[in-house]
């Protein structure tokens, strides 16, 4: 199994507050005790380096922009600044629900992001910027297919696919897709299930990026990766909105992992 690593590129690894905001949307109110800059047991402070912008091969993700000797390109630096500002806003929109859907689970509710159109737009911008750090911008990323996991991966997967000039293919819970399907069972943070993909949904050798909202134990994502490979896809990476640190789900994945936000350094009942 691959292990996680810290990014050695400080300009893209912290959720610092930027005074300029290239995304053009007001940053969160930092005076709010529940705002993005508040250090809570659930979320690291904004000043703490973000360990999530990493791959799973113990190397920093190389930017695909031209890099001038001794530093980032102007485009890469602008992208890093925009990404950092957006992360602050995304984090402040998340809500936590203890003991949902079962005792001991601290549920991270991402839905408020989607009810605010400017934030929803920023999420897509951040995901595209994050993809660009590894693969290049838009169509240059060379992603053929974005695979989204039912159901929250359907909220932004298709839109991200369009922005990358890629197609979208769903992974669904068992019994929802017609025709011949491949099936993979898995265990997630609060239960067990089966995922399916339609045979023929991916052409042999197509470059596939798997996206979902949250990686917890990594069980769902690992099963999706198994299905993509069964269909002949080339799995180039995973992209999540959020990672629950204490569960170390990325250790189950054998392709590069990128996440916008990290949280829950410890289990709920250990706090
Ligand atoms: O890393 P894991 O422990 O596998 O957990 C992560 C998965 O759990 C949630 O999905 P859920 O099955 O609750 O479905 P939903 O998106 O339909 O709510 C989440 O959206 C991920 O897909
Ligand atoms: N703690 C959690 N919050 C939201 N979605 C999840 N999926 C798996 N674990 C989760």
Tab-separated table of N, CA, C and O and ligand atoms in Angstrom, residues 105-109 152 189-190 213-214 216 244 264, ligand 2:
chain	number	residue	atom	x	y	z
A	105	UNK	N	-20.127	8.717	15.139
A	105	UNK	CA	-19.765	9.331	13.858
A	105	UNK	C	-19.975	10.841	13.950
A	105	UNK	O	-21.031	11.298	14.397
A	106	UNK	N	-18.978	11.607	13.558
A	106	UNK	CA	-19.154	13.056	13.415
A	106	UNK	C	-19.363	13.323	11.931
A	106	UNK	O	-18.423	13.255	11.130
A	107	UNK	N	-20.600	13.617	11.572
A	107	UNK	CA	-20.960	13.743	10.160
A	107	UNK	C	-20.622	15.140	9.652
A	107	UNK	O	-20.995	16.148	10.245
A	108	UNK	N	-19.900	15.188	8.546
A	108	UNK	CA	-19.529	16.452	7.898
A	108	UNK	C	-20.536	16.722	6.787
A	108	UNK	O	-20.568	16.005	5.787
A	109	UNK	N	-21.341	17.751	6.985
A	109	UNK	CA	-22.381	18.074	6.007
A	109	UNK	C	-21.859	19.107	5.012
A	109	UNK	O	-21.573	20.245	5.375
A	152	UNK	N	-23.042	11.771	-3.395
A	152	UNK	CA	-22.519	13.135	-3.294
A	152	UNK	C	-21.455	13.435	-4.339
A	152	UNK	O	-21.213	14.596	-4.660
A	189	UNK	N	-17.297	4.032	6.617
A	189	UNK	CA	-17.229	4.423	8.034
A	189	UNK	C	-18.468	3.981	8.796
A	189	UNK	O	-18.382	3.647	9.967
A	190	UNK	N	-19.631	3.995	8.137
A	190	UNK	CA	-20.854	3.631	8.865
A	190	UNK	C	-21.687	2.590	8.120
A	190	UNK	O	-22.896	2.715	8.026
A	213	UNK	N	-17.030	13.412	-2.398
A	213	UNK	CA	-16.990	14.515	-1.444
A	213	UNK	C	-16.012	14.244	-0.304
A	213	UNK	O	-15.203	15.093	0.047
A	214	UNK	N	-16.092	13.031	0.274
A	214	UNK	CA	-15.335	12.751	1.495
A	214	UNK	C	-14.642	11.409	1.394
A	214	UNK	O	-15.232	10.432	0.927
A	216	UNK	N	-13.295	8.839	4.023
A	216	UNK	CA	-13.253	8.505	5.447
A	216	UNK	C	-12.351	7.284	5.606
A	216	UNK	O	-11.132	7.425	5.643
A	244	UNK	N	-10.981	12.746	6.173
A	244	UNK	CA	-11.059	12.599	7.632
A	244	UNK	C	-9.767	11.936	8.094
A	244	UNK	O	-9.576	10.731	7.955
A	264	UNK	N	-10.986	16.311	11.364
A	264	UNK	CA	-11.150	15.185	12.283
A	264	UNK	C	-9.837	14.441	12.488
A	264	UNK	O	-9.650	13.327	12.022
B	2	LIG	N1	-18.080	11.433	8.892
B	2	LIG	C1	-18.646	11.517	7.673
B	2	LIG	N2	-19.327	12.638	7.331
B	2	LIG	C2	-19.900	12.735	6.101
B	2	LIG	N3	-19.829	11.782	5.182
B	2	LIG	C3	-19.156	10.647	5.479
B	2	LIG	N4	-18.915	9.536	4.769
B	2	LIG	C4	-18.202	8.699	5.546
B	2	LIG	N5	-17.964	9.237	6.742
B	2	LIG	C5	-18.552	10.476	6.729
